[in-house]
Each structure stands twice: as structure tokens, then as C-alpha cells.
Coordinates of C-alpha atoms and ligand atoms in Angstrom, one line a residue:
X116 CA 103.0 38.2 89.4
X117 CA 106.8 38.8 89.4
X118 CA 108.8 38.2 86.0
X119 CA 112.0 35.6 86.9
X120 CA 113.4 33.8 84.1
X121 CA 116.4 32.2 85.7
X122 CA 117.4 31.5 89.4
X123 CA 120.9 30.9 89.7
X124 CA 122.6 29.8 93.0
X125 CA 126.1 31.0 93.9
X126 CA 128.6 31.2 96.6
X127 CA 129.3 35.0 96.9
X128 CA 127.8 37.8 94.9
X129 CA 129.3 41.3 94.7
X130 CA 127.6 44.2 93.1
X131 CA 130.2 46.3 91.0
X132 CA 133.2 46.0 89.6
X133 CA 135.2 49.3 90.4
X134 CA 138.5 49.0 93.3
X135 CA 135.9 47.8 95.6
X136 CA 134.0 45.3 94.2
X137 CA 137.3 43.8 92.5
X138 CA 139.2 43.4 95.4
X139 CA 136.6 41.7 97.3
X140 CA 135.7 39.2 94.6
X141 CA 139.7 38.5 94.3
X142 CA 139.9 38.1 97.9
X143 CA 137.1 35.7 98.3
X144 CA 138.7 33.8 95.7
X145 CA 135.3 32.5 94.6
X146 CA 132.2 34.8 93.7
X147 CA 130.0 36.1 91.1
X148 CA 130.5 40.1 90.1
X149 CA 127.5 41.8 88.7
X150 CA 128.3 45.0 86.9
X151 CA 126.1 47.1 85.1
X152 CA 129.1 48.6 83.0
X153 CA 132.1 46.8 81.4
X154 CA 134.7 45.2 83.8
X155 CA 137.4 48.0 84.2
X156 CA 135.6 50.6 82.7
X157 CA 132.7 51.7 84.7
X158 CA 132.5 53.8 88.0
X159 CA 135.0 56.5 89.4
X160 CA 137.7 53.7 90.0
X161 CA 139.2 54.0 86.6
X162 CA 138.9 57.8 86.4
X163 CA 140.7 58.2 89.5
X164 CA 143.3 60.9 89.2
X165 CA 145.6 61.8 92.1
X166 CA 146.5 58.4 93.6
X167 CA 146.7 56.6 96.6
X168 CA 147.2 57.5 100.2
X169 CA 150.0 55.6 102.3
X170 CA 152.7 56.3 104.3
X171 CA 155.6 54.9 102.7
X172 CA 157.9 58.0 103.2
X173 CA 160.8 57.8 105.8
X174 CA 159.4 60.7 107.7
X175 CA 155.8 58.9 107.9
X176 CA 153.5 56.5 109.9
X177 CA 150.2 55.0 109.5
X178 CA 149.6 57.0 112.8
X179 CA 150.1 59.9 111.2
X180 CA 148.3 59.4 108.3
X181 CA 145.7 58.2 110.4
X182 CA 145.9 61.8 112.3
X183 CA 145.3 63.5 109.1
X184 CA 142.5 61.4 108.2
X185 CA 140.6 62.4 111.5
X186 CA 141.7 66.2 111.3
X187 CA 139.7 66.8 108.4
X188 CA 136.8 64.8 109.2
X189 CA 134.8 67.7 110.6
X190 CA 135.5 66.1 114.4
X191 CA 133.5 63.0 113.8
X192 CA 135.8 60.5 112.2
X193 CA 136.1 57.1 113.3
X194 CA 140.0 57.1 114.7
X195 CA 139.9 53.2 115.4
X196 CA 138.8 52.9 111.7
X197 CA 141.2 55.6 110.6
X198 CA 143.7 53.4 112.2
X199 CA 142.9 50.0 110.2
X200 CA 142.7 52.1 107.0
X201 CA 146.1 53.4 107.2
X202 CA 148.0 50.6 109.1
X203 CA 147.1 48.2 105.9
X204 CA 148.0 50.9 103.2
X205 CA 151.8 49.5 102.6
X206 CA 150.4 45.8 102.1
X207 CA 147.4 47.0 100.0
X208 CA 149.9 48.5 97.5
X209 CA 152.2 45.7 97.6
X210 CA 149.3 43.2 96.9
X211 CA 148.2 45.7 93.8
X212 CA 151.9 45.5 92.5
X213 CA 152.0 41.9 93.2
X214 CA 149.3 41.7 90.8
X215 CA 151.1 43.9 88.3
X216 CA 150.1 47.3 89.1
X217 CA 152.8 49.5 87.6
X218 CA 153.4 53.1 89.9
X219 CA 155.6 56.1 89.1
X220 CA 159.0 55.9 90.4
X221 CA 161.7 58.4 91.7
X222 CA 164.8 59.0 90.2
X223 CA 166.2 56.4 93.1
X224 CA 163.7 53.9 92.1
X225 CA 161.4 54.0 95.3
X226 CA 158.1 55.1 94.5
X227 CA 157.4 58.6 93.8
X228 CA 155.1 60.1 96.5
X229 CA 153.0 63.5 95.9
X230 CA 151.4 65.5 97.9
X231 CA 147.5 66.7 98.0
X232 CA 145.6 68.9 100.6
X233 CA 145.2 68.0 104.3
X234 CA 147.8 65.3 104.1
X235 CA 151.1 66.7 106.4
X236 CA 153.5 64.4 104.5
X237 CA 154.3 63.4 100.6
X238 CA 152.2 60.3 100.5
X239 CA 150.2 60.2 97.4
X240 CA 151.4 57.0 95.4
X241 CA 150.4 57.1 91.7
X242 CA 150.5 56.1 88.5
X243 CA 150.9 57.6 84.8
X244 CA 151.4 60.8 86.2
X245 CA 147.7 61.3 86.7
X246 CA 146.2 58.4 85.6
X247 CA 146.3 56.1 88.6
X248 CA 142.6 54.8 88.6
X249 CA 143.1 53.4 84.9
X250 CA 146.3 51.5 86.1
X251 CA 144.4 50.2 89.4
X252 CA 141.6 48.9 87.0
X253 CA 143.4 47.5 84.4
X254 CA 145.6 45.4 87.3
X255 CA 142.7 44.3 89.1
X256 CA 140.6 43.4 85.7
X257 CA 143.6 41.6 84.3
X258 CA 143.8 39.5 87.5
X259 CA 139.8 38.8 87.7
X260 CA 139.6 37.7 83.8
X261 CA 142.4 35.1 84.7
X262 CA 140.9 34.1 87.8
X263 CA 138.6 30.9 86.8
X264 CA 136.3 30.9 89.8
X265 CA 135.2 34.6 89.7
X266 CA 132.2 34.8 87.0
X267 CA 131.4 38.3 85.8
X268 CA 128.1 39.2 84.8
X269 CA 128.6 42.3 82.7
X270 CA 125.8 44.7 81.2
X271 CA 123.6 43.6 84.2
X272 CA 121.4 45.7 86.5
X273 CA 121.1 44.7 89.7
X274 CA 117.7 46.1 90.7
X275 CA 116.6 45.0 94.3
X276 CA 117.9 42.8 97.1
X277 CA 116.2 39.3 97.6
X278 CA 115.4 38.3 101.3
X279 CA 114.6 35.1 102.9
X280 CA 113.5 35.7 106.2
X281 CA 115.6 38.3 107.9
X282 CA 118.9 37.9 105.9
X283 CA 119.5 39.0 102.7
X284 CA 119.9 36.1 100.3
X285 CA 120.6 37.3 97.1
X286 CA 119.6 40.2 94.4
X287 CA 117.5 40.4 91.6
X288 CA 119.3 41.3 88.4
X289 CA 118.2 42.7 84.9
X290 CA 119.8 42.0 81.8
X291 CA 119.1 41.5 77.8
X292 CA 118.3 38.0 78.2
X293 CA 115.8 38.5 81.2
X294 CA 115.6 38.3 84.7
X295 CA 117.7 36.4 87.0
X296 CA 117.1 35.8 90.6
X297 CA 121.0 35.5 91.7
X298 CA 121.0 33.6 95.3
X299 CA 123.5 33.8 97.8
X300 CA 124.3 33.5 101.6
X301 CA 126.7 36.8 101.1
X302 CA 126.0 39.5 99.0
X303 CA 127.9 42.5 98.7
X304 CA 127.2 46.1 97.4
X305 CA 130.3 47.7 95.9
X306 CA 128.2 49.8 94.0
X307 CA 130.1 53.3 94.1
X308 CA 128.8 56.8 94.9
X309 CA 126.2 59.1 94.2
X310 CA 127.7 61.9 91.7
X311 CA 125.0 61.6 89.2
X312 CA 122.4 63.0 91.3
X313 CA 124.2 66.7 90.7
X314 CA 124.0 68.5 87.6
X315 CA 127.6 69.4 88.4
X316 CA 129.8 66.4 89.2
X317 CA 133.0 64.3 88.4
X318 CA 131.3 61.2 88.3
X319 CA 130.7 58.9 85.5
X320 CA 127.2 58.2 84.4
X321 CA 126.8 54.7 86.2
X322 CA 127.6 56.3 89.5
X323 CA 123.6 56.7 90.6
X324 CA 123.4 55.7 94.0
X325 CA 121.8 52.0 93.0
X326 CA 123.1 50.5 96.1
X327 CA 122.2 52.8 98.6
X328 CA 118.5 53.1 97.0
X329 CA 118.3 49.1 97.1
X330 CA 119.7 48.9 100.5
X331 CA 117.4 51.7 101.9
X332 CA 114.5 49.6 100.1
X333 CA 115.6 46.5 102.0
X334 CA 115.5 48.4 105.2
X335 CA 119.5 48.4 105.9
X336 CA 120.5 51.4 108.2
X337 CA 122.1 54.1 106.1
X338 CA 124.6 56.6 107.7
X339 CA 125.9 60.5 107.3
X340 CA 123.9 61.0 104.0
X341 CA 124.3 64.8 104.4
X342 CA 128.1 64.4 103.8
X343 CA 128.6 65.1 100.3
X344 CA 132.1 66.1 99.0
X345 CA 132.4 69.0 96.5
X346 CA 135.7 68.7 94.7
X347 CA 136.9 72.4 94.3
X348 CA 138.4 72.1 90.9
X349 CA 136.3 70.2 88.1
X350 CA 137.2 72.2 84.7
X351 CA 134.1 74.5 84.0
X352 CA 133.6 73.8 80.0
X353 CA 130.1 72.2 79.6
X354 CA 131.3 68.9 79.6
X355 CA 129.3 66.1 81.5
X356 CA 130.8 64.6 83.6
X357 CA 132.9 67.6 84.5
X358 CA 136.7 66.7 83.9
X359 CA 138.6 66.6 87.1
X360 CA 141.8 68.7 87.8
X361 CA 143.6 66.9 90.1
X362 CA 144.4 68.2 93.6
X363 CA 148.1 67.0 92.8
X364 CA 148.4 69.8 90.5
X365 CA 147.6 72.3 93.6
X366 CA 149.8 70.0 95.4
X367 CA 152.6 70.6 92.4
X368 CA 152.5 74.4 93.1
X369 CA 149.6 75.4 90.9
X370 CA 147.2 78.2 92.0
X371 CA 143.7 79.7 92.7
X372 CA 143.0 82.9 91.0
X373 CA 140.0 84.9 90.9
X374 CA 139.0 86.8 87.5
X375 CA 141.2 89.7 88.3
X376 CA 143.9 87.2 88.7
X377 CA 144.0 87.7 92.7
X378 CA 145.3 84.5 94.6
X379 CA 142.3 84.7 97.3
X380 CA 143.3 81.5 99.2
X381 CA 146.0 82.7 101.3
X382 CA 143.2 85.3 102.7
X383 CA 140.9 82.1 103.8
X384 CA 143.4 79.6 105.0
X385 CA 147.0 79.2 106.4
X386 CA 147.1 76.3 104.1
X387 CA 145.8 78.1 101.1
X388 CA 145.1 76.1 98.0
X389 CA 146.0 72.8 100.3
X390 CA 143.8 73.9 102.9
X391 CA 140.8 70.9 103.6
X392 CA 138.6 70.4 100.6
X393 CA 135.7 71.5 101.6
X394 CA 137.2 74.9 102.8
X395 CA 138.7 75.2 99.4
X396 CA 135.3 74.1 97.7
X397 CA 133.4 76.8 99.7
X398 CA 136.0 79.7 98.5
X399 CA 135.6 78.7 94.9
X400 CA 131.7 78.5 95.5
X401 CA 131.6 81.9 97.0
X402 CA 132.8 83.3 93.7
X403 CA 131.1 81.1 91.3
X404 CA 127.6 81.6 92.8
X405 CA 128.5 85.4 92.5
X406 CA 129.0 85.1 88.8
X407 CA 133.0 85.3 89.7
X408 CA 135.0 83.3 87.5
X409 CA 138.1 81.5 89.2
X410 CA 140.7 79.8 87.3
X411 CA 143.6 76.9 88.2
X412 CA 146.7 78.7 87.2
X413 CA 149.0 76.0 86.6
X414 CA 151.5 77.8 83.9
X415 CA 154.2 78.3 86.1
X416 CA 154.1 75.2 88.4
X417 CA 153.5 72.7 85.6
X418 CA 154.0 74.5 82.1
X419 CA 155.5 72.9 79.6
X420 CA 155.7 69.5 81.6
X421 CA 151.8 69.3 81.5
X422 CA 151.6 66.6 78.9
X423 CA 154.1 64.5 80.8
X424 CA 153.3 64.7 84.1
X425 CA 149.4 65.4 84.1
X426 CA 148.5 63.8 80.9
X427 CA 144.9 62.8 81.8
X428 CA 144.4 66.7 82.7
X429 CA 146.0 67.9 79.8
X430 CA 143.9 65.7 77.3
X431 CA 140.7 66.8 78.8
X432 CA 141.8 70.5 79.0
X433 CA 143.0 70.7 75.3
X434 CA 139.7 68.9 74.3
X435 CA 138.0 71.8 76.1
X436 CA 139.9 73.9 73.9
X437 CA 142.3 75.4 76.9
X438 CA 146.0 74.6 76.6
X439 CA 147.0 74.8 80.3
X440 CA 150.4 75.2 79.7
X441 CA 149.8 79.0 78.6
X442 CA 146.3 79.8 79.4
X443 CA 144.3 79.7 82.8
X444 CA 141.9 76.5 83.5
X445 CA 138.3 77.9 84.4
X446 CA 136.9 75.8 87.4
X447 CA 133.8 75.1 89.7
X448 CA 132.8 72.8 92.6
X449 CA 131.6 69.3 91.6
X450 CA 129.8 66.8 93.3
X451 CA 132.7 64.1 93.7
X452 CA 132.3 61.6 96.5
X453 CA 129.7 60.7 99.2
X454 CA 131.1 60.0 102.8
X455 CA 127.9 58.7 103.7
X456 CA 126.4 55.5 102.6
X457 CA 125.2 52.1 103.8
X458 CA 126.0 52.1 107.6
X459 CA 128.8 49.1 108.0
X460 CA 130.9 47.7 111.0
X461 CA 134.7 47.7 111.1
X462 CA 134.6 44.2 108.6
X463 CA 132.0 45.7 106.5
X464 CA 128.6 44.1 107.9
X465 CA 125.5 45.9 107.4
X466 CA 122.4 45.8 109.9
X467 CA 121.0 43.2 107.9
X468 CA 122.7 39.6 107.9
X469 CA 124.1 38.3 105.1
X470 CA 124.4 42.0 103.3
X471 CA 127.8 43.3 103.4
X472 CA 129.2 46.8 101.6
X473 CA 132.6 48.1 100.7
X474 CA 134.1 51.4 98.9
X475 CA 132.4 54.5 98.4
X476 CA 128.7 53.0 98.8
X477 CA 129.7 52.0 102.4
X478 CA 129.9 54.4 105.3
X479 CA 132.2 52.9 108.1
X480 CA 132.6 56.7 109.5
X481 CA 136.3 56.8 108.6
X482 CA 135.9 60.1 106.6
X483 CA 133.8 61.4 109.1
X484 CA 132.1 64.9 107.6
X485 CA 135.1 65.1 104.7
X486 CA 137.1 62.8 103.3
X487 CA 141.1 63.3 103.2
X488 CA 142.2 63.1 99.3
X489 CA 143.2 59.7 98.0
X490 CA 142.0 58.1 100.9
X491 CA 138.9 56.5 98.6
X492 CA 140.9 53.8 96.4
X493 CA 142.6 53.0 99.9
X494 CA 139.1 52.3 101.2
X495 CA 138.4 50.0 98.6
X496 CA 141.4 48.3 98.9
X497 CA 141.5 47.7 102.6
X498 CA 138.3 47.3 103.0
X499 CA 137.4 45.2 100.3
X500 CA 139.4 42.5 101.7
X501 CA 138.2 42.8 105.1
X502 CA 134.7 42.2 104.0
X503 CA 136.1 38.9 102.1
X504 CA 137.7 37.8 105.2
X505 CA 134.6 38.1 107.3
X506 CA 132.5 36.2 104.9
X507 CA 134.6 33.7 104.7
X508 CA 134.6 33.6 108.2
X509 CA 130.9 33.4 108.8
X510 CA 130.6 29.9 106.8
X511 CA 126.8 30.6 105.9
X512 CA 124.7 28.7 103.7
X513 CA 121.0 29.5 102.6
X514 CA 118.4 26.7 102.4
X515 CA 114.8 26.8 101.2
X516 CA 113.0 28.1 98.3
X517 CA 110.7 31.0 99.5
X518 CA 112.0 34.3 99.0
X519 CA 110.8 37.8 99.0
X520 CA 111.9 41.0 96.8
X521 CA 110.7 44.6 96.9
X522 CA 107.7 44.6 95.0
X523 CA 108.2 47.5 92.8
X524 CA 111.3 45.5 91.3
X525 CA 108.7 44.1 88.5
X526 CA 108.3 45.5 85.1
X527 CA 111.2 47.9 85.3
X528 CA 113.0 49.7 82.3
X529 CA 116.4 50.4 82.9
X530 CA 116.3 52.8 79.9
X531 CA 117.6 56.4 81.1
X532 CA 115.0 59.0 81.5
X533 CA 117.0 61.8 80.7
X534 CA 114.4 64.8 81.4
X535 CA 113.4 63.4 85.3
X536 CA 117.2 62.5 86.0
X537 CA 118.1 66.2 84.8
X538 CA 115.6 67.6 87.0
X539 CA 116.5 65.9 90.1
X540 CA 120.4 66.7 89.4
X541 CA 119.2 70.5 88.9
X542 CA 117.3 70.5 92.1
X543 CA 119.8 68.8 93.8
X544 CA 122.6 71.1 92.7
X545 CA 121.0 74.3 93.5
X546 CA 119.2 73.0 96.8
X547 CA 121.5 70.3 98.4
X548 CA 125.2 71.8 97.1
X549 CA 127.8 73.3 98.5
X550 CA 125.9 75.8 100.7
X551 CA 122.4 74.8 102.1
X552 CA 119.4 76.3 103.9
X553 CA 116.2 74.8 105.3
X554 CA 114.2 76.5 102.3
X555 CA 116.2 75.1 99.6
X556 CA 116.4 71.7 101.2
X557 CA 112.5 71.7 101.5
X558 CA 112.1 72.9 98.1
X559 CA 114.4 70.0 97.0
X560 CA 112.3 67.7 98.8
X561 CA 108.8 69.0 97.4
X562 CA 110.7 68.8 93.8
X563 CA 111.7 65.0 93.8
X564 CA 108.5 64.2 95.6
X565 CA 106.7 65.7 92.4
X566 CA 108.5 63.8 90.1
X567 CA 107.8 60.6 91.8
X568 CA 104.8 59.4 89.8
X569 CA 106.9 59.7 86.5
X570 CA 110.1 58.1 87.7
X571 CA 107.9 55.1 88.6
X572 CA 108.9 52.0 86.4
X573 CA 112.3 53.6 85.3
X574 CA 115.1 51.9 87.5
X575 CA 117.9 54.4 87.6
X576 CA 115.5 57.6 87.6
X577 CA 113.6 55.9 90.9
X578 CA 117.2 55.2 92.3
X579 CA 118.4 58.6 91.7
X580 CA 115.0 59.7 93.2
X581 CA 115.1 58.1 96.5
X582 CA 118.7 59.1 96.9
X583 CA 118.0 62.5 96.5
X584 CA 115.2 62.9 98.6
X585 CA 117.3 60.7 101.4
X586 CA 120.1 63.4 101.0
X587 CA 117.9 66.2 101.2
X588 CA 116.2 64.8 104.4
X589 CA 119.5 63.8 106.2
X590 CA 120.5 67.9 105.3
X591 CA 117.9 69.6 106.4
X592 CA 118.0 67.1 109.7
X593 CA 121.6 68.5 110.6
X594 CA 120.8 71.8 111.8
X595 CA 124.7 72.7 111.8
X596 CA 127.5 73.1 109.3
X597 CA 130.3 70.6 110.1
X598 CA 132.8 69.2 107.2
X599 CA 131.2 69.1 103.6
X600 CA 127.8 70.1 105.0
X601 CA 127.5 73.9 105.1
X602 CA 124.4 75.2 106.2
X603 CA 124.0 79.1 105.6
X604 CA 121.0 79.1 108.2
X605 CA 123.2 77.3 110.7
X606 CA 126.6 78.6 109.5
X607 CA 128.4 77.2 112.8
X608 CA 129.3 73.6 114.3
X609 CA 127.0 72.9 117.2
X610 CA 128.7 70.6 119.6
X611 CA 125.7 68.7 120.4
X612 CA 125.5 67.5 116.9
X613 CA 128.9 66.4 116.8
X614 CA 128.0 62.6 116.0
X615 CA 127.2 60.9 113.1
X616 CA 123.8 60.4 111.7
X617 CA 122.0 57.2 111.3
X618 CA 118.6 56.5 109.5
X619 CA 116.3 53.3 109.5
X620 CA 114.7 53.1 106.4
X621 CA 111.4 51.1 106.6
X622 CA 111.7 48.5 104.0
X623 CA 109.9 48.6 100.9
X624 CA 106.6 46.1 100.7
X625 CA 108.0 42.8 99.2
X626 CA 106.6 40.2 96.8
X627 CA 107.1 36.7 97.6
X628 CA 108.4 34.1 95.0
X629 CA 109.0 30.3 94.8
X630 CA 112.7 29.8 93.8
X631 CA 111.5 26.0 92.8
X632 CA 108.8 27.0 90.7
X633 CA 111.0 29.1 88.2
X634 CA 112.1 27.0 85.1
X635 CA 115.7 28.0 84.6
X636 CA 117.7 27.1 87.5
X637 CA 121.6 27.4 87.3
X638 CA 124.0 26.0 89.9
X639 CA 127.8 26.9 90.2
Ligands
LIG172 P1 133.0 52.6 91.6 O1 134.6 52.4 91.1 O2 132.4 54.0 91.5 O3 132.3 51.3 90.9 C1 131.1 50.9 91.2 C2 130.5 49.9 90.3 O4 129.3 49.7 90.5 C3 131.0 50.0 88.8 O5 131.5 49.1 88.4 C4 129.3 50.3 88.4 O6 129.3 49.8 86.8 C5 128.7 49.5 89.4 N1 127.0 49.3 89.5 C6 126.8 50.7 89.8 N2 125.2 50.2 90.0 C7 125.1 49.1 89.5 C8 124.0 48.2 89.5 N3 122.9 48.8 90.0 N4 124.0 47.2 89.1 C9 125.4 46.5 88.7 N5 126.6 47.2 89.1 C10 126.0 48.7 89.4 N6 140.0 58.5 95.0 C11 141.3 58.3 95.4 O7 141.7 57.8 96.5 N7 142.3 59.0 94.8 C12 141.9 59.8 93.6 O8 143.1 60.1 92.9 C13 140.6 59.9 93.2 N8 140.3 60.5 92.0 C14 139.2 60.6 91.3 C15 138.8 61.2 90.4 C16 137.6 61.1 89.9 C17 137.4 61.9 88.5 C18 136.4 60.6 90.8 C19 135.1 60.8 89.8 C20 136.8 60.1 91.8 C21 138.2 59.9 92.3 N9 138.4 59.6 93.6 C22 139.7 59.1 93.9 C23 137.1 58.8 94.2 C24 137.3 57.2 94.1 O9 137.8 56.9 92.5 C25 136.0 56.3 94.5 O10 135.7 56.6 95.4 C26 136.3 55.2 94.2 O11 136.9 54.7 93.0 C27 135.0 54.3 94.6 O12 135.1 52.7 94.2 P2 134.0 51.9 94.0 O13 134.7 50.7 94.0 O14 133.3 51.9 95.7 O15 133.3 52.2 92.9
LIG173 C1 142.1 64.5 92.8 O1 143.0 63.3 92.3 O2 142.1 65.5 93.5 C2 141.2 63.2 93.4 C3 141.5 62.8 94.7 C4 140.4 62.4 95.3 O3 139.3 62.1 95.4 O4 140.9 61.5 96.8

């Protein structure tokens, strides 16, 4: 029988405490945030570097920003969603400032605007040079902690969605104190991306695709899973996660050189180092996979100003024994962001009533096959608020005591299983990485299937395995190259496949429970 120690009734549950989760909770005004980390310091948000894209310059407009967003999307970005995203950027930056976020300023006192790849204008708002995410997380965390109607449950693992008939009605959560069935009429998945299923990634250890895996087990429609963005410039220095060398460095004039000191990006794309991210990542990968080193050279462009202008990168490089003022930075592509995720409409509603998704865990189609730099923090800020509005407008209630949850939610361990996790990560990097082909993709599927019996019973390993399989299958099904998805055996785009991809997973077998029979009940 399924072990449940406590049933807790709540108005709305937000899973995840990154920019998307906290924006949703603050916009709802009354919510419970479940996070497996510490508030403010888990997921990708606090490590974000370059900034937040917003068309604040006199020569800029939301329409230009939306145009750039769609231009890098491999032909399948949703124009209407891009217009929503970019049209609300300025007001979301103001909202963050009203919460207390401090952004870097130009000499005239206006917000300083940087430039990154694929942007036709200077429009990247940043903080602390390259510490934007830390400031965003700080401001959101202070506001959340101060809010008396937002409950925060830290170090708590969301395991699986609870259902009542055809609705999502809560989430099963494991904490040190026991297993709780949190019941609510609205559940928001804001668990971030999937970077940790790759051996090379910029993502922190929490980013294991849990929300995607649990949505799949509940039978929610998923979209665009094959589109994984690889950042071209992670510091290749044996650290895990790999420290990011922000694109803003290239925006500031840093160049990419090969082992002979040649600047090769000019031969690849007219925008050279500021070409769309997928193009730069593939060009760097082509060298690295052939055993040739690639370096980011910021000595001239940044030089002595490094500690002031890019303190986060400076500290990471010095920790790795490299002084970027005088030395070249060795780089490799690394899994960085997932364009795919839980399919949502323009207000964040998933295919399952009662379930919403926001941030990197969601796939609204705004990024298509390739995300424009610095559009992701913005996505959390904009769509987190939109989801909250939609939930408030829906005015739903769940009654009754009979619920179901995926049957393998019982007896799970939240301890890491390093050996299995590393094997998943290695096969994903080798076979479902920057360059793919059918043989490798089939090998990855066989590898993760072979690991399945050992992953059973381990929450994180099992989620990683489910995610790895779904991504590999989606990549196998797209027999063309588009955006971040590059198939060596199908190197061209195919006009007939110029559309998003959707998967409708079969819900996992479920086990029923009667909430009225659980001894402990908490109402808030
Ligand atoms: P996250 O911030 O990843 O938060 C996910 C949350 O979910 C975490 O709190 C985690 O603990 C929680 N969680 C996960 N699983 C569970 C579970 N089972 N139970 C409970 N809680 C769970 N984007 C930009 O726009 N600009 C940038 O400059 C930028 N720089 C970046 C630099 C780095 C190094 C990285 C890794 C990413 C960067 N990105 C940037 C991307 C951006 O940071 C992310 O896409 C964005 O922060 C995702 O926000 P999120 O709220 O969706 O998820
Ligand atoms: C970076 O600073 O290069 C990351 C920006 C992003 O991922 O949007």
C-alpha cells in the first residue's frame, strides 16, 4: 500500500523556486512553493550570467525583439507567443526593480544594455556585470520570504502528480519528515530544464528534468523534446557543472580561436562569434570532437577590466587556474537549456486540467528549435505571471477524497545513484549531443533501457532515465536538421518537418488512495 504520512490541503502549489516558480507564487499571492533545494539557491536561475532581454533602447521595440526571437528559432518559433514575451519585457523589468532588484547602469543613469548573439540591438539588462541571476534570485527570494501568504517547503522532492478523475489535484512530496500528499486545485510545474542528463552541462545538480518526467507519467502532452540548446562556451576545465563563459564576453568583443590561434568563426557565419548559438556551438564542437582545442580570447576585449566587468567568470576561471586577463580560456559546448518541455498554451495551461507549467520546464513554442540568448529569465518573469492570472481566473475547486498517483511513487529513495546517473549522462553526451545520427540515437535508447532495472526505486535516476529516453526518441523521430537539433545523417532542413513535435505519453499505471483515511491532515 502507498505510504502517505500527511495530507495537506492548499490553494495552489508551485513546484520549483527559480525565476518561474517564484514569479508565479508572488503573482498568485497565496501559494505553497515546493523546492528540492534552498530558496534562492537551486536550479539555473541564480547562476544566470548575461542578463534579461528587453527592448528598452531608443532604437529598439518589442516587435524587433520578437523578430530576432523568431529569426533564430529555426523557422518554427511561435510569432504570437514571441510578441507576448517581448511586449511584456519592459514591465517585468520594472516589476523586478519594484521588488528591489538593482541592475547595472550606464553613465547617464539609464539601465546599461549589453548585446548577445542573435540580437540586432543592445538590449540585455544585467546586474553585477555577469551576476544577473544572483540578483534576480535575491530580489525574488526576499519578496517571497516576506510574503505572509506564501508558504515555502524546502528540501522537499516532488515525486509524482496526484490526480482526481481527469484532473491534476496535487503532488506527492518526499521530505526528511515523511511523505505528504499536497492537494490543491491548481499545480504549477516550474522545475526548470534537463541539463543534468548530459555529461557536459552548465546546469546545477538539481536540474534533472523531474517536472518533465512527472508530467509524462501523468500523461501530459510534451513538445519539442529533441531541441536541446548547447552553449558554445563552457569552460573546459574538468569542473561539473562546467562554468559558463557568458555570451556577453563575445558581445564585448572576445573572440574564438583554434589551437593555432586562428579566428575561425569569420569563415562560418557573417556575424562571426555573434552568430546564432547553435551555429557557434557546432563550429566549436567540430574542433573539439576532432581533438583540436578551442579558446575564448578575451585578453584584448576585456583584459584588466575582467574582475570588474565579469566577476563571476573571472572567479570561476581563477579557480580553474586560468587568469583570463592574460591567458586563453579553453572552451567546449555544454548542454545548457531545453526548448522542449511540457506543452502549454499561451497562458501556461497544459493538456491536463489543473496542471500548468512555466519557465524552462514548459514548452510554449516561443523559442522554436533554438532560443535567443537572455530570453529565458524573461520567459519565467512573463509566463510565471500569466500562469498566475490564468489560475486566478479559473476559480476551480477540488472536492472528494479519492485520488490516484503513479504506482511506482512508493518506496522511492531520494539519494543520488552516481554510477547510474553518470552512465545516462555519458551516453546522452556521446549520442544525443551537438551532432546526432540514427546509430547513436538507437545506442542511447538501448543504453538507458539497459539501466532501467537498476534505476527503479531511485527518484532522480529514474527521472533522468525517463527524460533521456524521451529526448533520444524525439531526436530519432526528427529526420532532418533544424536549429539546435543537428543530424549528421540528415544534415538539411526538410520543409515537410517545419513544425513543432508533440508526444502524448501513456499515463503510468496508478495506485488509488483515500485522503480521508490518512491520519494527519493539514489545512492552510
Ligand atoms: P530553475 O531556475 O532551474 O529552477 C528550477 C527549480 O525547480 C529549482 O528550485 C529546483 O530546486 C526545483 N526542482 C526541480 N525538481 C524538483 C523536484 N522534483 N521537487 C521540488 N523542486 C524541484 N537565461 C537567461 O535568460 N539569461 C542568462 O543570462 C542566462 N544565463 C544562464 C547561465 C547558466 C550557467 C545557466 C545554467 C542558465 C542560464 N540561463 C540564462 C538560462 C536560465 O537561467 C534558465 O532557463 C532559467 O533560470 C530557468 O528558470 P526556471 O525557474 O524555469 O528553473
Ligand atoms: C550567457 O550569459 O551566455 C547565457 C545567456 C543565456 O543562456 O540566455
